[in-house]
C-alpha angles and dihedrals in degrees: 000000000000143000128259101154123053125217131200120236085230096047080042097050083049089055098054098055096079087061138072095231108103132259123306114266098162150347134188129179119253100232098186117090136041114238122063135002123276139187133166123230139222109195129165088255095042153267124344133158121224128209131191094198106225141171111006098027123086110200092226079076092054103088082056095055101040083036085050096054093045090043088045084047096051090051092045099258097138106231134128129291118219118230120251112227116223086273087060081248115150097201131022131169130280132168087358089304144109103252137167137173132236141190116264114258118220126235134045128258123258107260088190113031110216126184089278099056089045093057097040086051092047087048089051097044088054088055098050085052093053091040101064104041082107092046102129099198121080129201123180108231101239092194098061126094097313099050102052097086101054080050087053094047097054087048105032095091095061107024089103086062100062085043129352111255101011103114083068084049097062094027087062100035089053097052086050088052094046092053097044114032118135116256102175106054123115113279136185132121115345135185098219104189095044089156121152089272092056096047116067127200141189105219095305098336118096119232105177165356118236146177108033104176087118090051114130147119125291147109104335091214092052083069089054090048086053096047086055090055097049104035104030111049116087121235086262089059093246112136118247105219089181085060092043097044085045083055117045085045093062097037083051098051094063097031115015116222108232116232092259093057101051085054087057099054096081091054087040082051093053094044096049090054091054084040084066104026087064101042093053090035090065085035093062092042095052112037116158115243104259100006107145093230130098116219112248116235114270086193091069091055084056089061100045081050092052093052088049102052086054093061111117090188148324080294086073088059091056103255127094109226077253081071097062115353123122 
């Protein structure tokens, strides 16, 4: 979450108008995050959080994303409903952009992420997986595979400036990946950015799934791939084999993992680092002036990608494929 775009109370106060959800009483910008702009709502009837979708997401995706949480909700998968205006519209314009508002989700991310969190996140992954195998809506996931070298090009020039040789780096490790990307694994709805700030929790216990502008379909085993790189590496960058183990156990309790998926996780590993080594690459090379967001480290994304070029197999994540095979 961020802001990149302001509005006005007034503009605001307009905008709400056209929904049941109280008068305005107060409204502040989300400043974590890096994709679209957030703010949370005090209205006479509650909280909401409003979003004005930017950058990435095209507002012809928008009816996936809003359709996917009532679809999740439905099949018992906790996540936020989006707020139908007085036209039954679930998104409308404000401030020139796409916007739409949700309910407020209660509990706080884990600013630390311990054993706990990883399994419950791992449990609740499997049932939004399971979850959306009905879903009728699809969606093509434009920052997979064959996204990430239009990614590289607009940031190549200047990649040596952020750290000296890393343009090669990438250059070498996304050629590897192109040739030898998995296309026979299980597929279906993903996430796709199920990172500690997207997930809320209540003490241990988790008590929802947020923020689903990157949902879309693609390989189910690529989510979890993302999950390991964002729940189960330390501050100093080394891997937590307690937390992913924690992790693909209970993710494999609900929804085992097939053998061949399990192969694959090492390469999903290593594409889902480049995945986010390139997004906040050409993010920290291309903040807006002014915008209240501070641009995430693309380094720590090169040394995720190191471990995991060094994997020999699932072993290396702390499981045996025993542990959650099918």
């Amino acid at each position: 979450m961020a802001v990149y775009t302001d509005v006005a109370a007034e503009e605001l106060a307009e905008f709400l108008k056209s929904y049941d959800i109280g008068e305005l009483l107060s409204y502040k910008g989300i400043a974590e995050g890096v994709e679209n702009s957030n703010f949370l709502l005090h209205t006479s009837k509650g909280a909401y959080i409003l979003t004005l979708y930017e950058k990435r997401v095209a507002e012809d995706d928008l009816p996936y994303f809003l359709s996917l949480m009532a679809h999740l909700a439905e099949r018992g998968v906790s996540c936020p409903q989006p707020a139908k205006n007085r036209s039954g519209a679930v998104y409308s314009t404000l401030a020139g952009r796409p916007a739409a508002i949700i309910n407020f989700l209660e509990g706080m991310w884990p600013r630390r992420p311990n054993a706990a969190h990883c399994a419950g996140v791992g449990e609740a992954l499997a049932r939004m997986h399971l979850a959306g195998r009905d879903f009728p809506l699809f969606r093509a996931n434009p920052l997979s595979v064959s996204g990430w070298r239009p990614l590289f090009e607009r940031a190549a020039d200047r990649a040596d400036d952020v750290q000296a040789g890393l343009r090669d780096f990438i250059a070498r490790e996304l050629d590897y990946l192109e040739a030898h990307w998995p296309n026979d694994l299980p597929v279906g709805v993903i996430h796709a950015d199920l990172f500690p700030d997207n997930v809320f929790f209540l003490g241990d216990k988790l008590s929802g799934l947020i923020d689903f502008p990157f949902s879309c379909n693609d390989i189910l085993a690529y989510d979890v791939a993302i999950c390991l790189n964002a729940w189960c590496f330390e501050p100093d960058n080394s891997f937590n084999v307690t937390k992913a183990r924690a992790l693909l156990n209970a993710y494999g309790r609900t929804r085992p993992l097939s053998a061949e998926e399990q192969n694959a996780l090492p390469m999903l590993a290593r594409g889902s680092a480049l995945r986010f080594l390139l997004t906040r690459l050409v993010d920290f090379l291309n903040v807006p002036a002014g915008a209240l967001v501070k641009p995430k480290d693309p380094l720590e994304y090169v040394r995720k990608l190191r471990f995991h070029q060094g994997v020999a197999s699932v072993n290396d994540y702390g499981v045996t494929q025993a542990g959650c095979v099918a």
